[in-house]
XYZ file of C-alpha atoms in Angstrom:
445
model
C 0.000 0.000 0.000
C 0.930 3.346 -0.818
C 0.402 5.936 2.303
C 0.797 9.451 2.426
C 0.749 11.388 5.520
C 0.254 15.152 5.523
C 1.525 16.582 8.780
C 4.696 15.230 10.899
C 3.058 16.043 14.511
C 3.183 13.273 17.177
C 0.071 11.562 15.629
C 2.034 11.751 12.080
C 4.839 10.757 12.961
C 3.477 7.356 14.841
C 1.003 6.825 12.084
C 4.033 6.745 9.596
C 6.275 4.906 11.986
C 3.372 1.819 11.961
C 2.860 1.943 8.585
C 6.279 1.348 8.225
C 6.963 -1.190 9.898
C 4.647 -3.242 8.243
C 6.362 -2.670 5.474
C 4.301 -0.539 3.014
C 5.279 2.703 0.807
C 4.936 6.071 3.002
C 5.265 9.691 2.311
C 5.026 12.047 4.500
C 4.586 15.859 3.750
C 5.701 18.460 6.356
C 6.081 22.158 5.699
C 8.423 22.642 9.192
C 12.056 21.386 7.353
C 13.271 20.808 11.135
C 10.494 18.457 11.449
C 10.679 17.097 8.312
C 14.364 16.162 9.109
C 13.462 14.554 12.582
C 11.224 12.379 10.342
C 13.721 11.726 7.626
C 16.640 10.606 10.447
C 14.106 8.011 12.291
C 11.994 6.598 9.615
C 12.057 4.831 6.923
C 9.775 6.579 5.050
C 10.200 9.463 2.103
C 9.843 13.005 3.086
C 8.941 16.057 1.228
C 9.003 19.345 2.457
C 5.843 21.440 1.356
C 2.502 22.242 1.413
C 0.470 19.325 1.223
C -3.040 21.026 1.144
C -1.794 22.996 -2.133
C -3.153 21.849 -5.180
C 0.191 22.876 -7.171
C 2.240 20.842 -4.592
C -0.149 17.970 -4.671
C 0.991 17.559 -8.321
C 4.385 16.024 -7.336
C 2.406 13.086 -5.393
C 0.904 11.082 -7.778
C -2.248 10.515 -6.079
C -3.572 8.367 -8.400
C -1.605 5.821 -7.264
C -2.043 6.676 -3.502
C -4.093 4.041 -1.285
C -4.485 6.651 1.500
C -4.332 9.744 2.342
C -4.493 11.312 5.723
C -4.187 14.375 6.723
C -3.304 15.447 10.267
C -1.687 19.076 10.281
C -2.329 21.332 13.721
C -5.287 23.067 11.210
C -8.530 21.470 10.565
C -9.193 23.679 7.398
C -6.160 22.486 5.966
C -6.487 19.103 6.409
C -10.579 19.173 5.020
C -8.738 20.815 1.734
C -5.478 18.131 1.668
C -8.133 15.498 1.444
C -10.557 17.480 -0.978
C -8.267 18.020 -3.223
C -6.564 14.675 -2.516
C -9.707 12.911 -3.730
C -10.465 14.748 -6.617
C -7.064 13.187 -8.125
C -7.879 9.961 -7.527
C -6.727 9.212 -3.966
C -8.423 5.901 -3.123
C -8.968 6.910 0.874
C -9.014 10.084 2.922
C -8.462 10.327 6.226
C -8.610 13.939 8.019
C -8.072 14.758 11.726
C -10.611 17.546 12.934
C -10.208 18.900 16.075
C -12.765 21.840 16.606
C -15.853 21.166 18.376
C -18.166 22.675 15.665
C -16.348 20.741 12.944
C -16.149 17.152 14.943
C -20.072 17.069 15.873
C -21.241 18.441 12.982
C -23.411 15.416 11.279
C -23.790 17.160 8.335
C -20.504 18.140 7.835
C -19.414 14.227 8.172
C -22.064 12.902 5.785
C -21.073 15.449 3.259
C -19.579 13.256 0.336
C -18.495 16.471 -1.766
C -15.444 16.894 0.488
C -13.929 13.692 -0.424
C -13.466 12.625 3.182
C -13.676 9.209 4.177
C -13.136 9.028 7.645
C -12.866 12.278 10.507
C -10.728 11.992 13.635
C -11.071 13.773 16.555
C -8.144 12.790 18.990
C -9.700 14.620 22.057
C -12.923 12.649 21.560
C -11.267 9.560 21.064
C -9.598 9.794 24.056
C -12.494 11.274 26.602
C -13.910 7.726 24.854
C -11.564 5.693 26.326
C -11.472 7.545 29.544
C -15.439 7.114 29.213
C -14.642 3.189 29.172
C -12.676 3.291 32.379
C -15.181 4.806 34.000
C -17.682 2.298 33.217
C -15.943 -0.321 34.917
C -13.950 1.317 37.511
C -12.356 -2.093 38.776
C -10.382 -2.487 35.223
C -7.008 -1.551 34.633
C -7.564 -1.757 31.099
C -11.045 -2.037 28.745
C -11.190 -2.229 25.257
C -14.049 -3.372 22.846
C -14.342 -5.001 19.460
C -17.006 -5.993 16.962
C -18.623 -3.113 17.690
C -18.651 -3.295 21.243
C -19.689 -6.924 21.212
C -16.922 -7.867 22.983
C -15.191 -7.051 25.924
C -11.530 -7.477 26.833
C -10.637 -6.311 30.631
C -7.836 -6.107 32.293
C -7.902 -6.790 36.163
C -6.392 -6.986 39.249
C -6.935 -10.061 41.513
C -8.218 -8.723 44.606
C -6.433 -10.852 47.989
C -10.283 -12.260 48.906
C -11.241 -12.735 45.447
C -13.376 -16.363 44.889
C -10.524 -17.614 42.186
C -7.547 -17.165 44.530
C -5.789 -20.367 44.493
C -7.978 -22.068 42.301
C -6.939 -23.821 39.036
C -7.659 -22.231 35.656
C -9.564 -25.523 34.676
C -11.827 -25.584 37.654
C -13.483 -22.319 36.954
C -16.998 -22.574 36.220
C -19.631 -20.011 35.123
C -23.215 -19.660 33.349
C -21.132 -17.680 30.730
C -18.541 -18.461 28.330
C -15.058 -16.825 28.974
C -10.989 -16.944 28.544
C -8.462 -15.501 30.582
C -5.366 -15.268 27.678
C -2.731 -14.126 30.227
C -2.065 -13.424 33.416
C 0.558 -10.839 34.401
C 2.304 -11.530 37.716
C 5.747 -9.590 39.320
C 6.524 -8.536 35.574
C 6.277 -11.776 33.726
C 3.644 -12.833 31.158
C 1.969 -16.333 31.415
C -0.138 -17.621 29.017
C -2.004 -19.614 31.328
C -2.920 -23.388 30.743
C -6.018 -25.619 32.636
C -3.080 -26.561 35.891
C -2.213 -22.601 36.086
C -3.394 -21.295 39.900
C -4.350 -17.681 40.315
C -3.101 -15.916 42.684
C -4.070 -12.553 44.575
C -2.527 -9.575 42.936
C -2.101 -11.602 39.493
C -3.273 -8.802 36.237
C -5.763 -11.124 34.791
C -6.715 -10.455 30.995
C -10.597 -11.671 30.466
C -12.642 -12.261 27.314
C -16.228 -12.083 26.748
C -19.301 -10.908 24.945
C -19.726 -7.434 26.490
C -23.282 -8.324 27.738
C -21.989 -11.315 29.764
C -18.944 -9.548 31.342
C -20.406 -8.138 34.541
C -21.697 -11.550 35.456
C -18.718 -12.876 34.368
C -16.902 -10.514 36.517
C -19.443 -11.400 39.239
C -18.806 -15.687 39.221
C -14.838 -15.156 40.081
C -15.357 -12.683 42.717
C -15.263 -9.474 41.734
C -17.566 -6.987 42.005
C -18.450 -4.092 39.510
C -19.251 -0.787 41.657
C -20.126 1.721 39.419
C -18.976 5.394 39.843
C -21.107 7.746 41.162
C -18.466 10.983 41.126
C -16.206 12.015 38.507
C -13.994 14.791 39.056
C -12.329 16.342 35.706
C -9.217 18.788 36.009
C -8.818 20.559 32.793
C -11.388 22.018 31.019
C -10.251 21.941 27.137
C -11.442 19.852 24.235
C -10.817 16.594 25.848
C -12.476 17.429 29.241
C -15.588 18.518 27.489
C -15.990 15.491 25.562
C -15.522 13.604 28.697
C -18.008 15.290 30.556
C -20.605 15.313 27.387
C -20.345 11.906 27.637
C -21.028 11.201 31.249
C -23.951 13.719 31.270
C -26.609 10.939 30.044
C -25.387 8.842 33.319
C -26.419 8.711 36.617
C -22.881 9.813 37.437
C -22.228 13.410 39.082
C -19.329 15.534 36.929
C -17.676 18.261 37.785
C -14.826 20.082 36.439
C -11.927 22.653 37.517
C -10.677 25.096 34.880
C -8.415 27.779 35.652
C -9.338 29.619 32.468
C -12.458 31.607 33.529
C -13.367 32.507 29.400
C -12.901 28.291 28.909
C -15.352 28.305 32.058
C -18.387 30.346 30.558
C -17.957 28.293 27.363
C -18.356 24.981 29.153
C -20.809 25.937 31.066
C -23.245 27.062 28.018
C -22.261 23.841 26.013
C -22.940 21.741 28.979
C -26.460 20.856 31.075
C -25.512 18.871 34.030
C -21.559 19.067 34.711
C -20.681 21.742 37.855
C -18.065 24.355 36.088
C -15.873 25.500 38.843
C -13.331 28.435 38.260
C -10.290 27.629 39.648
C -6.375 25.773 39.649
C -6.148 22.210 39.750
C -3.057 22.045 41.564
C -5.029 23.878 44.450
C -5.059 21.167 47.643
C -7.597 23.378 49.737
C -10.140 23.764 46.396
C -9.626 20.296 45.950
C -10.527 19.222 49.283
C -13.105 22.240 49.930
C -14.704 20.415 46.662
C -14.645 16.769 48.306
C -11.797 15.462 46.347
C -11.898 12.398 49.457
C -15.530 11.860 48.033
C -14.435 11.388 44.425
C -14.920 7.731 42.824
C -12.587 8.805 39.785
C -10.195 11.621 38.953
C -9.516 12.513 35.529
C -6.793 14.838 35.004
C -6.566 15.679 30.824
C -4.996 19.319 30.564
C -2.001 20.229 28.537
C 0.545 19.931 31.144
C 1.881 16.037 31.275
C 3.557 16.946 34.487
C 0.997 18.586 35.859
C -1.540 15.859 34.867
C 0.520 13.629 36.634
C 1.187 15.598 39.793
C -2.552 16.563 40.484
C -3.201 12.690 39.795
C -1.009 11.796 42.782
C -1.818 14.525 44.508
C -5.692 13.452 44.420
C -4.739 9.817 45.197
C -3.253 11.283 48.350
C -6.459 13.024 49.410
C -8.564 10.386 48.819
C -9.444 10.175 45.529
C -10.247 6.178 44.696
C -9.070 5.887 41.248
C -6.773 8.201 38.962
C -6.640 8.552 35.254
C -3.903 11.011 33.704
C -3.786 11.952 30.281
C -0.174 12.157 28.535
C 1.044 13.290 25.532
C 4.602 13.130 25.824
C 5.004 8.857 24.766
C 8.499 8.615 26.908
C 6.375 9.230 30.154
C 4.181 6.114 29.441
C 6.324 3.961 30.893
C 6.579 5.475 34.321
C 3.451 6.355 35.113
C 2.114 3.541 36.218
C 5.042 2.673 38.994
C 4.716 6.333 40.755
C 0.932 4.799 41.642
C -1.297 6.131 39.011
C -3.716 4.003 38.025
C -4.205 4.361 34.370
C -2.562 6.790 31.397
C -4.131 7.391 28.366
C -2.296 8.505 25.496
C -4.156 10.824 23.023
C -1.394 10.207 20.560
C -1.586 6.450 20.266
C -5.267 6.373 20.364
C -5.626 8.307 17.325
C -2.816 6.289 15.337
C -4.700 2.604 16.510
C -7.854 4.220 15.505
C -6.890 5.383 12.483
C -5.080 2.007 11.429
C -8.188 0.121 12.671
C -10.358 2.176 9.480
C -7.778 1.464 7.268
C -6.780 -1.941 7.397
C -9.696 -3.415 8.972
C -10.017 -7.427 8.504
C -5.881 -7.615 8.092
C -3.644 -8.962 10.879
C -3.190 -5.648 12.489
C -2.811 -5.029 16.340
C -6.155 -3.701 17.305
C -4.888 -2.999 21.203
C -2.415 -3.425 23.451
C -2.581 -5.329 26.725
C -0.801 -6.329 29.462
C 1.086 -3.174 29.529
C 2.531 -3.896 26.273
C 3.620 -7.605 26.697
C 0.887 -8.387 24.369
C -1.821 -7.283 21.357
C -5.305 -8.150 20.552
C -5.302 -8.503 16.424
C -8.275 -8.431 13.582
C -7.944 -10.794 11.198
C -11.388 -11.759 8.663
C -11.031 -15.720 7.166
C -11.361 -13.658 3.438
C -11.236 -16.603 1.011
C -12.313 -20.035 1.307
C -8.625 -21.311 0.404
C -7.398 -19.624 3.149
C -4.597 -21.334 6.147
C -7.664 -21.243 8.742
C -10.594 -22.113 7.242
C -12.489 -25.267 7.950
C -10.379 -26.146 10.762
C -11.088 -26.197 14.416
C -9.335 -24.661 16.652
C -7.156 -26.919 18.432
C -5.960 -28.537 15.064
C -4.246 -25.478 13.514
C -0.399 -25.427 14.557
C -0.709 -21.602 16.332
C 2.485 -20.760 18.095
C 2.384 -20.187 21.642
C 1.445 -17.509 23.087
C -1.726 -17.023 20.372
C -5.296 -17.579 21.324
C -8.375 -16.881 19.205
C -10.513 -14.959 22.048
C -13.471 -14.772 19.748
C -15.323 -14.843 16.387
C -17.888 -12.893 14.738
C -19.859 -14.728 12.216
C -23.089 -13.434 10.416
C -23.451 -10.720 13.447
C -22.761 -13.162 16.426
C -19.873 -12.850 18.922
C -18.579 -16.488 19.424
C -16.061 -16.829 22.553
C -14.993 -20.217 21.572
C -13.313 -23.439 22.518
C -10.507 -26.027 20.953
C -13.737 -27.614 19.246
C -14.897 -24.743 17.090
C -13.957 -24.965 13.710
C -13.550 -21.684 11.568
C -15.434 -20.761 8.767
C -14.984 -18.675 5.360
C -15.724 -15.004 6.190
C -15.229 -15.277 9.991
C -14.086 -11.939 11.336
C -11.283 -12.965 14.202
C -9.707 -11.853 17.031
C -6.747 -13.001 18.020
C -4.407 -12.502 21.583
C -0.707 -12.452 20.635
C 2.228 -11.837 22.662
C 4.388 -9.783 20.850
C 7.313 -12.354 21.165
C 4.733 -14.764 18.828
C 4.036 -11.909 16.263
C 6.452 -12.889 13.459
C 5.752 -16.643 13.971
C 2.092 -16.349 13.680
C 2.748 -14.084 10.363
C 4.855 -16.794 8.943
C 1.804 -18.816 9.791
C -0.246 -17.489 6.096
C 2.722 -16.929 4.474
């Protein structure tokens, strides 16, 4: 496939990193030369320096031959017009990020076919998304869905009086079908078998159709309490979308914002959310405000560090769960070990979503889980000649470390067994640890 990438930002930049490493044709356009060069000396990708919304310049990219397109500048007008003009000479795909409210929930705008767009992303609404998922089910460390939402992956922590505690994988029983793929314990990844014992503080990674999870969650001993206060430091795009989201709940929002003209915006775009004036990094606001009350503090302003001091700062007073946006990828890493429960990065959420439009049904990673050690992948059985098909599960020769966690066939989520045998146009997906990924490849070679 041949990709080109308009914009060499932090979601640019990963985009084209992915892209190449699975080995197809990228171009990226970037009008700053500095960071065009920072491209040019980490990737292996081609780099122009230019315009890429400019019709003249767009004449040097061939589009006809171009798969895709996307377009992800810092301006939204300028990436509607890359695309626009992108499609009108024969790119196959567009993708554009848009960032401004108006833009991003304007139906209209979206279902307008003139522009030539084929996809908008808003990065600040897919992460308050995500966030919006952890706050669901405040007991996961991690929560992702496929299928359109069909199914359910979590990520949990075995609590020390939790009903599977030193049982046996292969004595668990339940009304409802599930898989644990992995358990996580003192650093190391297990993929479990039926003589594996659980034990208390173990990171369990669960499977199941979404409706089924809670009882799921419910028949090993854990209980789903859902949160009745969320507490949102920071205001901007990503805070509003969080809030707009939690407003049709039963949960109570409120959110600190030190810009008072941000303030009187939110407070006329939202119904139900409390709009309090006022710095995050205050301790006596944030106890005079009941911080010790608070089921869930979100912290997504612009400030990594301070995102990540008011998170432990709130954990400190009280607050019983912590979720810190950050931008900056190098953080990532540490922010769970200084006792923050969960990161979100804006800048890998767009780049997963973005690679889950284009390349959906191919063996992409869909999600990571267990902090990395390991990647939930699409892949769609697309031709009746193909490796898998007509072949149950426990007779195809899948490395270790892969497990088919489910399979969507003719609308209906599957969470199978060894005894299910797969069928021309299945829709897959797979767990893979990432030391399996180039054996499973070889796999349909």
């Amino acid at each position: 496939m041949q990709a080109i990438i308009i914009g060499a930002g932090k979601v640019g930049f990963s985009l084209a990193e992915m892209l190449s490493d699975q080995e197809h044709d990228v171009i990226v356009v970037e009008q700053d030369p500095d960071r065009a060069e920072t491209v040019n000396d980490n990737l292996d990708v081609q780099v122009l320096v230019g315009n890429g919304a400019s019709p003249r310049f767009q004449q040097n990219l061939n589009l006809k031959e171009a798969n895709l397109l996307v377009a992800v500048t810092d301006s939204d007008e300028v990436n509607m017009l890359a695309c626009m003009f992108a499609k009108q000479r024969g790119a196959d795909c567009t993708v554009a990020r848009v960032r401004n409210v108006e833009y991003a929930q304007d139906a209209l705008l979206k279902a307008n076919k003139s522009l030539g767009i084929d996809f908008f992303i808003n990065p600040e609404q897919v992460t308050a998304n995500a966030i919006t998922n952890y706050i669901q089910v405040p007991e996961a460390l991690n929560v992702n869905f496929f299928d359109a939402r069909q199914v359910m992956l979590l990520e949990i922590e075995v609590p020390e009086k939790a009903a599977i505690v030193n049982v046996m994988l292969k004595n668990l029983t339940g009304a409802n079908r599930f898989l644990i793929t992995s358990i996580l314990r003192d650093g190391d990844l297990i993929i479990p078998n039926g003589d594996d014992i659980i034990l208390a503080g173990d990171r369990l990674t669960l499977i199941s159709r979404t409706e089924d999870m809670e009882a799921v969650e419910k028949s090993i001993g854990i209980n789903r309490r859902p949160a009745e206060q969320v507490m949102i430091l920071g205001g901007g795009r990503t805070g509003y979308y969080l809030a707009k989201n939690l407003e049709p709940t039963n949960i109570r929002v409120t959110i600190i914002e030190k810009n008072y003209a941000r303030c009187e915006r939110l407070s006329a775009l939202l119904d139900t959310t409390i709009i309090l004036h006022g710095d995050a990094s205050d301790i006596d606001l944030l106890q005079e405000e009941g911080i010790d009350e608070v089921d869930i503090l979100v912290s997504t302003t612009e400030d990594d560090k301070l995102n990540v001091l008011t998170c432990l700062m709130g954990s400190r007073l009280g607050a019983k769960k912590t979720i810190a946006q950050i931008r900056r990828s190098d953080y990532l890493p540490l922010i769970q070990s200084v006792g923050i429960d969960v990161s979100v990065s804006p800048r890998l959420l767009t780049s997963e979503a973005i690679m889950r439009f284009i390349q959906k049904g191919t063996l992409i990673s869909m999600a990571e889980v267990n902090t990395g050690f390991a990647q939930i992948i699409e892949l769609i059985i697309d031709r009746e000649s193909h490796p898998l098909a007509n072949q149950a599960i426990k007779d195809i020769k899948f490395p270790k470390g892969v497990i088919v966690v489910s399979i969507l066939r003719d609308g209906q989520v599957i969470i199978p067994t060894g005894n299910d045998v797969l069928l021309f146009e299945d829709n897959l997906n797979i767990f893979v640890a990432k030391t399996s990924m180039k054996k499973l490849k070889r796999l349909f070679r």
